[in-house]
Coordinates of C-alpha atoms and ligand atoms in Angstrom, one line a residue:
X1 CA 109.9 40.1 131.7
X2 CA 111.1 36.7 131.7
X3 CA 113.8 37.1 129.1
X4 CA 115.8 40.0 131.7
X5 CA 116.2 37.1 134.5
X6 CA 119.1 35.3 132.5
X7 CA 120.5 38.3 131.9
X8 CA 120.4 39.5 135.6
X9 CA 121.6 35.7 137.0
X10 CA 124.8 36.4 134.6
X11 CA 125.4 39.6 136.3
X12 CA 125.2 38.7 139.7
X13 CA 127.7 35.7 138.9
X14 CA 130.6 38.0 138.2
X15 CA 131.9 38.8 141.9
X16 CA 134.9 40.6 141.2
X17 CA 134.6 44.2 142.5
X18 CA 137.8 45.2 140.1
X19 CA 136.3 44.6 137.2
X20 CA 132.9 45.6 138.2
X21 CA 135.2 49.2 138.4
X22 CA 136.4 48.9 135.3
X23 CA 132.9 48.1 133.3
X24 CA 131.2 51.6 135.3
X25 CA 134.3 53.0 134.2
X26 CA 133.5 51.7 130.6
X27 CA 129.9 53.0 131.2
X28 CA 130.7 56.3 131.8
X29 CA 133.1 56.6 128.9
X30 CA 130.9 55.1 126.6
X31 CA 128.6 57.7 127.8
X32 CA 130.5 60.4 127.0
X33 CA 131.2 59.8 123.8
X34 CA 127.9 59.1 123.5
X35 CA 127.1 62.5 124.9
X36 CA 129.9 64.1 122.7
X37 CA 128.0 63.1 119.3
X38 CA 124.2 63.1 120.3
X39 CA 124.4 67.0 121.8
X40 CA 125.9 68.7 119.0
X41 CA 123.2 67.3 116.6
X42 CA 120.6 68.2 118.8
X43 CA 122.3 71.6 119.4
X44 CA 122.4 72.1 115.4
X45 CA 118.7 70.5 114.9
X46 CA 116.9 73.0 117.1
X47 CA 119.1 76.5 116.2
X48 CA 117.9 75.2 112.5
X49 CA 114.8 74.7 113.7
X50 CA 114.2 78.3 115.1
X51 CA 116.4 79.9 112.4
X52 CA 114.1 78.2 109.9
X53 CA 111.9 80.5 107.7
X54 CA 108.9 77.7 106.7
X55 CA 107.4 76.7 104.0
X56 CA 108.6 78.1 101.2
X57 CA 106.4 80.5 98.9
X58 CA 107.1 82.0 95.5
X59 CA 108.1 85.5 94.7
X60 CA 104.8 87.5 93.0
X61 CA 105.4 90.0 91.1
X62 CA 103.2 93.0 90.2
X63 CA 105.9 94.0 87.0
X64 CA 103.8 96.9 85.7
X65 CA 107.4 98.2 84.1
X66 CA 107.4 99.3 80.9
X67 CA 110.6 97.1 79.3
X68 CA 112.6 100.2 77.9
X69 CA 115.7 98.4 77.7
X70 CA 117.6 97.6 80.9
X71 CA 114.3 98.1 82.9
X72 CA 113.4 94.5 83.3
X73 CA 117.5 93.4 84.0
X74 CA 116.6 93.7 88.1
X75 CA 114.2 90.9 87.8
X76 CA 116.1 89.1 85.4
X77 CA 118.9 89.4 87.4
X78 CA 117.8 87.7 90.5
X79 CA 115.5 85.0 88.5
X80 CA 118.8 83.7 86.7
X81 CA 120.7 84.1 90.5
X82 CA 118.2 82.3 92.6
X83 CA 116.9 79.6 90.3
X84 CA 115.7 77.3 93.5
X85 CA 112.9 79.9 94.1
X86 CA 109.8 80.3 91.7
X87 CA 108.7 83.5 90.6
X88 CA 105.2 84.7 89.6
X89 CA 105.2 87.5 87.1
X90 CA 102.6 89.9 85.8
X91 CA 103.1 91.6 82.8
X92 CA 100.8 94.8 82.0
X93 CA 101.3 95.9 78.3
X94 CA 98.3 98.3 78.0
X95 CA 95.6 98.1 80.7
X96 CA 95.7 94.5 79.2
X97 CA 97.2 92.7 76.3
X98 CA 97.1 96.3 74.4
X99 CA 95.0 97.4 71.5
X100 CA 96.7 95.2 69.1
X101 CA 97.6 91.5 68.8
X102 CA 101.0 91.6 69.6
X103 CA 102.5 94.6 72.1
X104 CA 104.9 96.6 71.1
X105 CA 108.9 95.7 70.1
X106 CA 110.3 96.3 74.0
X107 CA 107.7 93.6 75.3
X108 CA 108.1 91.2 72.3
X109 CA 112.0 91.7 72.7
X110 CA 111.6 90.7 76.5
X111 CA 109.1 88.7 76.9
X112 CA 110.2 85.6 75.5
X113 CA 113.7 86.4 78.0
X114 CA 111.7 86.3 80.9
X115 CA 110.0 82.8 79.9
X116 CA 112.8 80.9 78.8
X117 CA 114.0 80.6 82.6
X118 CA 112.5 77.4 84.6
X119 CA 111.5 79.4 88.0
X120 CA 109.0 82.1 86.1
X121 CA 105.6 81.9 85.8
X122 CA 104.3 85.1 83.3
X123 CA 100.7 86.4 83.8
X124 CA 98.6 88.5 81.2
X125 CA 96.9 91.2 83.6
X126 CA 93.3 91.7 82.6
X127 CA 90.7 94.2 84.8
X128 CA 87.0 92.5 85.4
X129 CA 86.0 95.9 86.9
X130 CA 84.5 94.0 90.4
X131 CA 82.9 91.4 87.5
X132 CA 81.2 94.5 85.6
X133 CA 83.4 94.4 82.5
X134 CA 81.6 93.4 79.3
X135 CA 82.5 90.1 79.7
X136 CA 83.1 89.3 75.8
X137 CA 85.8 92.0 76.6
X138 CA 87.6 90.3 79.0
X139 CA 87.6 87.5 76.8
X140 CA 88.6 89.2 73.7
X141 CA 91.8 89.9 75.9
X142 CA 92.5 86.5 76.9
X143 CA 92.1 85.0 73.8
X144 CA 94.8 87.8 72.4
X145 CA 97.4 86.8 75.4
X146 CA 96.7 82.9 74.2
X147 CA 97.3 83.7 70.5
X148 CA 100.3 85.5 71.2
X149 CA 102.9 82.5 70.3
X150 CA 101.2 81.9 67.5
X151 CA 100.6 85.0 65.9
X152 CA 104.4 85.6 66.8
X153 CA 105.7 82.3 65.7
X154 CA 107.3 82.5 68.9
X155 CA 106.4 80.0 71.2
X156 CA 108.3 81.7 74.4
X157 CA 106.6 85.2 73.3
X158 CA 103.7 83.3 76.0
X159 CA 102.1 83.9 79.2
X160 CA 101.0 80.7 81.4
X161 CA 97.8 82.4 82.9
X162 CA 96.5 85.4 83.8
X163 CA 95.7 87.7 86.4
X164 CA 92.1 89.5 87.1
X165 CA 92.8 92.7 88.7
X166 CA 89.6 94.3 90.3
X167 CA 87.8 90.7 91.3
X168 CA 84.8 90.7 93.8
X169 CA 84.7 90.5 97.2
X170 CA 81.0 90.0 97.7
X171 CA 79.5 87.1 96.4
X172 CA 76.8 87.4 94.1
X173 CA 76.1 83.9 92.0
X174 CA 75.8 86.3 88.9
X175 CA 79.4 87.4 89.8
X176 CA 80.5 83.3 90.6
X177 CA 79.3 82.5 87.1
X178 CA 81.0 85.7 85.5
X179 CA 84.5 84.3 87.0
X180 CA 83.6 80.8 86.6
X181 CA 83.1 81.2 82.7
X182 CA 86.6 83.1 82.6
X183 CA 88.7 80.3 84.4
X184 CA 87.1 77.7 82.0
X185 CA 88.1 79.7 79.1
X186 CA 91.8 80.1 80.5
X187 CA 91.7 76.2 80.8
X188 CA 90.6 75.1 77.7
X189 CA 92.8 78.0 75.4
X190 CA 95.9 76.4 73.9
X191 CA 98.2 79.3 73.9
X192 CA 98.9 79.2 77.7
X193 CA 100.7 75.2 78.3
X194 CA 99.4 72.7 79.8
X195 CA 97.4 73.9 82.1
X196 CA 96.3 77.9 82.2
X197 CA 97.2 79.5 86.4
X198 CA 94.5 81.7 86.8
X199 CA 94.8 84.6 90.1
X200 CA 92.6 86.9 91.2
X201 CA 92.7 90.0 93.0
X202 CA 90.3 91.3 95.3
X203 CA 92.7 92.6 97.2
X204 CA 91.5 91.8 100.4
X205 CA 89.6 88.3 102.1
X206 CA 87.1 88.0 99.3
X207 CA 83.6 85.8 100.4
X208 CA 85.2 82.4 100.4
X209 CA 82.3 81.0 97.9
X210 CA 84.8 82.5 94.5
X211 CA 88.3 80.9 96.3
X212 CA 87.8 77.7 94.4
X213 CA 87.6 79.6 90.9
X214 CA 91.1 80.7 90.8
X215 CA 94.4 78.7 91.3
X216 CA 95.5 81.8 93.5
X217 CA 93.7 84.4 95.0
X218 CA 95.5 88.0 96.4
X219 CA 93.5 87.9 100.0
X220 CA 96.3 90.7 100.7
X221 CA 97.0 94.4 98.6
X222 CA 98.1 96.7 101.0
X223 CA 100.9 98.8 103.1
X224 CA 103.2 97.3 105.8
X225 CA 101.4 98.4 108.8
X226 CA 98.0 97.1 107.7
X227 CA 99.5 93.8 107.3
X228 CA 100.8 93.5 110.7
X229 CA 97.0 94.6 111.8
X230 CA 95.3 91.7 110.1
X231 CA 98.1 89.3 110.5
X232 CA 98.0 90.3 114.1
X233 CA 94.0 89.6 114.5
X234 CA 95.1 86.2 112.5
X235 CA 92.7 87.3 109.8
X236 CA 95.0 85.2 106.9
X237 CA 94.6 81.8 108.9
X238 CA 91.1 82.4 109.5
X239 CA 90.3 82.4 106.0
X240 CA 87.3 79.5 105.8
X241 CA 88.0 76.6 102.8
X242 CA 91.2 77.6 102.2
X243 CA 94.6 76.8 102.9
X244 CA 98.0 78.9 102.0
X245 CA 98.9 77.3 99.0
X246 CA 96.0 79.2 97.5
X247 CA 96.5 82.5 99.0
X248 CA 99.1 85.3 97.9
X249 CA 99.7 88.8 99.6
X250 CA 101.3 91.8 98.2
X251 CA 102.8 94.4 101.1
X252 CA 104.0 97.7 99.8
X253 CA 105.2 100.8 102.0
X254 CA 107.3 98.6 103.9
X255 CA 109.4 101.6 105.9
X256 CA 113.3 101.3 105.2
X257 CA 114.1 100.5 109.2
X258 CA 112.4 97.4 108.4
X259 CA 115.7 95.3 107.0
X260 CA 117.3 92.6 108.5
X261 CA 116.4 91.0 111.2
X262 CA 112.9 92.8 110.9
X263 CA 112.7 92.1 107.2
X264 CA 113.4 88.5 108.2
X265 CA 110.5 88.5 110.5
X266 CA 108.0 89.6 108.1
X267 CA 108.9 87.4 105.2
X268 CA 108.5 84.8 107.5
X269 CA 105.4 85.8 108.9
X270 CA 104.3 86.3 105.2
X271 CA 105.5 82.4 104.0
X272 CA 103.6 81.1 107.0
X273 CA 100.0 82.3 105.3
X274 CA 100.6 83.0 101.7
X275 CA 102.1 80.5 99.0
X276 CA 103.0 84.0 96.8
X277 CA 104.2 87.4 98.2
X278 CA 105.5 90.6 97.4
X279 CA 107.0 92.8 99.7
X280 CA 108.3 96.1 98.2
X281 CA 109.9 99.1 100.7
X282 CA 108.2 101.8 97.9
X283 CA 105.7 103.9 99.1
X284 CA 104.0 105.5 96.2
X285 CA 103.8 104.2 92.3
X286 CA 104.7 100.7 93.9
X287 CA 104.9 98.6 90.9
X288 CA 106.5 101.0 88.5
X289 CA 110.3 99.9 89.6
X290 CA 112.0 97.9 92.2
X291 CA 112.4 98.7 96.0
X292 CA 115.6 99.3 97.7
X293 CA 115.8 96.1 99.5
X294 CA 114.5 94.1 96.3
X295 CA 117.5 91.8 96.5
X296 CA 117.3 91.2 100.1
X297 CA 113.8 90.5 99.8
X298 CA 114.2 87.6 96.8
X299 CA 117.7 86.4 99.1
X300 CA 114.9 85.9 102.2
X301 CA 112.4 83.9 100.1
X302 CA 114.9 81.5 99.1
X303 CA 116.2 80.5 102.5
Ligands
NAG401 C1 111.2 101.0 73.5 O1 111.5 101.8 74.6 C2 112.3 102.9 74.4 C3 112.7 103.6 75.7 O2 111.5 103.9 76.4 C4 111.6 103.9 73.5 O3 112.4 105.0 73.1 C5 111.2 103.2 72.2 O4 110.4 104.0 71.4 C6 110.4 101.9 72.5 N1 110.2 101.1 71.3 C7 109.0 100.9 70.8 C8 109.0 100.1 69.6 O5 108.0 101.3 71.4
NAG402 C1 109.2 75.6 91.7 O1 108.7 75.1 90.4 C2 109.1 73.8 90.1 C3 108.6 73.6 88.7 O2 107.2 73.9 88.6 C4 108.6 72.8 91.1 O3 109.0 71.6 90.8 C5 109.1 73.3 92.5 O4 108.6 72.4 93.5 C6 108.8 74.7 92.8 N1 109.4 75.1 94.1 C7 108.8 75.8 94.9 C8 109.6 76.2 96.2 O5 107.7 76.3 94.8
NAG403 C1 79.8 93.8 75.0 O1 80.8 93.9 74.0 C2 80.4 93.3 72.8 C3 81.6 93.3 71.8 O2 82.1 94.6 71.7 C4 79.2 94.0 72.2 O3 78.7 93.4 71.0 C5 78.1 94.0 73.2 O4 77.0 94.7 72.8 C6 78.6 94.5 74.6 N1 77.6 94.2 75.6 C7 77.1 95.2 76.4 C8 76.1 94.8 77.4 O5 77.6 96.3 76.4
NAG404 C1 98.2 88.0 64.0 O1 97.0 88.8 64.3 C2 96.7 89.8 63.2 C3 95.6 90.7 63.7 O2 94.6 89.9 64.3 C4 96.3 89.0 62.0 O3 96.1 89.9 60.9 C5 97.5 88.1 61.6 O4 97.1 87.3 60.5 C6 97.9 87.2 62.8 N1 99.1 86.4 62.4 C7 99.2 85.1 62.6 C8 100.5 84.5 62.2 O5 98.3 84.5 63.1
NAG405 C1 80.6 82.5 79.0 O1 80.4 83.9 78.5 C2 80.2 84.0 77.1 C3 80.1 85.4 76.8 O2 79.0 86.0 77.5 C4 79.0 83.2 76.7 O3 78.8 83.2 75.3 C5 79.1 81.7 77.1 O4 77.9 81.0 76.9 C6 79.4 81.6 78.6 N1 79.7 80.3 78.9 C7 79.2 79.7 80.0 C8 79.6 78.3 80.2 O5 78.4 80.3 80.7
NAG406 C1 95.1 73.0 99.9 O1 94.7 73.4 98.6 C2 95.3 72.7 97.5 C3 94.9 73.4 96.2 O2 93.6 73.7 96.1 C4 94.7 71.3 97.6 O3 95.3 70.5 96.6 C5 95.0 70.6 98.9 O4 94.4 69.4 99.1 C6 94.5 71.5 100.1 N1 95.0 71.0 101.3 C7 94.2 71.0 102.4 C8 94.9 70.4 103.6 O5 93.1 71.3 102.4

């Protein structure tokens, strides 16, 4: 308070009404300008802001494509064209690793061109059968996706983790210890880096007791219009103990009138609750090949 009197007595000593004129007149100019520079930026700031799609997730994919060759070059294509956005890949040779310690010549050719790029992440897929598997089996087939590099002598001929299809969804401790003992085992194996990802795959909102056992857990395998139901009833953010950078979905039998802006919509919807997605337009053998708006789709996750 007391430093403004000074400042008001110095005021009040300049009379003149000309040159009080000319300093409003300054004002006012200076306030346009000021205008002209500070409304823009908002402008810009808040059509960013609503144009914005969120956090960012990573693109999941289910690639249960045999590699006859060209069959992988869709996802190879877009991995090598978007290298700002992460992809998480699942590689299926045979219901598993396959019978035999290495898979066959199409996978060993290109595997290891897959891994060498920065932004992907390859998963060995094995099935717990709802945690009913002979559990030495399961491990038998971790233990051949770990050896892989070395039996090969190729250390890019490597997955970083894998991927239990058919996980739980009601607890049972017996079930908790089952999955338990499986992440340890892809933690402490040296065949998958530093530091084995582990996913698993109920396929819907498993009982929230088995999300801290996986890095990753699929709370989401279904069609289009399912999603919107659940999303709708906010069933993702509901989830207790988690958070989204634990969660991924998978939406299939997304009809083709759903493109651009609607397309936009739903990847954005998706990125909101999952940190990993898939969204394919097929409607039947989903996984086998790539939808038509595949491109799009990997174009939307990296704005
Ligand atoms: C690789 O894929 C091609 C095309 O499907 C097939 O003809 C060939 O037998 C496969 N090679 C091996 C070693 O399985
Ligand atoms: C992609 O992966 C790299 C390397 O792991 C990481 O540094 C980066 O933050 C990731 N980006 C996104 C968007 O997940
Ligand atoms: C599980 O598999 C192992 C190895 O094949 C076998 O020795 C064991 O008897 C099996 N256990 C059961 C309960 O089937
Ligand atoms: C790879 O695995 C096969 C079958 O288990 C084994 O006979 C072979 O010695 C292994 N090769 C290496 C280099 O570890
Ligand atoms: C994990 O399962 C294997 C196979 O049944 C068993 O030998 C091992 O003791 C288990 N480890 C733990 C920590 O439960
Ligand atoms: C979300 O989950 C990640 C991974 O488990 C964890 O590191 C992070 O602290 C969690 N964040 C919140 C807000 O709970």
């Amino acid at each position: 308070m007391s430093t403004m009197a000074p400042e008001e007595k110095h005021v009040s000593r300049r009379g003149c009404l000309k040159s009080k004129w000319a300093r409003i007149l300054l004002a006012v100019i200076v306030f346009i300008v000021l205008c002209a520079a500070i409304i823009p930026a908002v402008v810009v700031t808040t059509l960013r802001k609503n144009n914005s799609m969120g956090p960012k997730s990573k693109v999941f994919v289910p690639l249960y494509v045999y590699p006859a060759p060209g069959a992988w070059t869709p996802l190879e294509n877009v991995v090598s064209a978007y290298p700002d956005v992460n992809f998480t890949v699942v590689i299926n040779p045979g219901n598993g690793p396959g019978p035999n310690s290495l898979p066959d010549a199409n996978y060993t050719r290109e595997i290891p061109v897959l891994a060498s790029y920065a932004n992907v992440r390859l998963l060995g897929y094995v099935h717990t059968s709802y945690a009913q598997r002979n559990i030495s089996l399961v491990r038998k087939d971790i233990e051949t996706y770990a050896a892989w590099p070395t039996n090969s002598s190729n250390p890019d001929l490597a997955v970083r983790g894998i991927f239990f299809d058919e996980a739980p969804q009601q607890y049972s401790a017996q079930s908790l210890n089952y999955l338990q003992n499986l992440t340890d085992l892809v933690k402490e194996l040296n065949g998958f880096g530093s530091n084995g990802f582990v996913v698993h795959n109920p396929g819907a909102v498993p009982d929230s007791r088995y999300l801290a056992s996986a890095d990753s857990t699929v709370v989401f395998e279904g069609t289009y219009s399912s999603f919107q139901e659940r999303q709708g009833a906010k069933l993702f953010t509901a989830i207790p103990d988690s958070n989204r950078t634990q969660l991924c979905a998978v939406i299939h039998s997304v009809p083709d009138t759903v493109e651009d802006p609607k397309l936009r919509s739903l990847v954005k919807e998706a990125r909101k609750v999952v940190d990993e997605l898939y969204i394919t337009h097929l409607s039947v053998d989903y996984y086998a090949s790539f939808g038509s708006k595949w491109t799009e789709f990997v174009d939307l996750m990296s704005d």
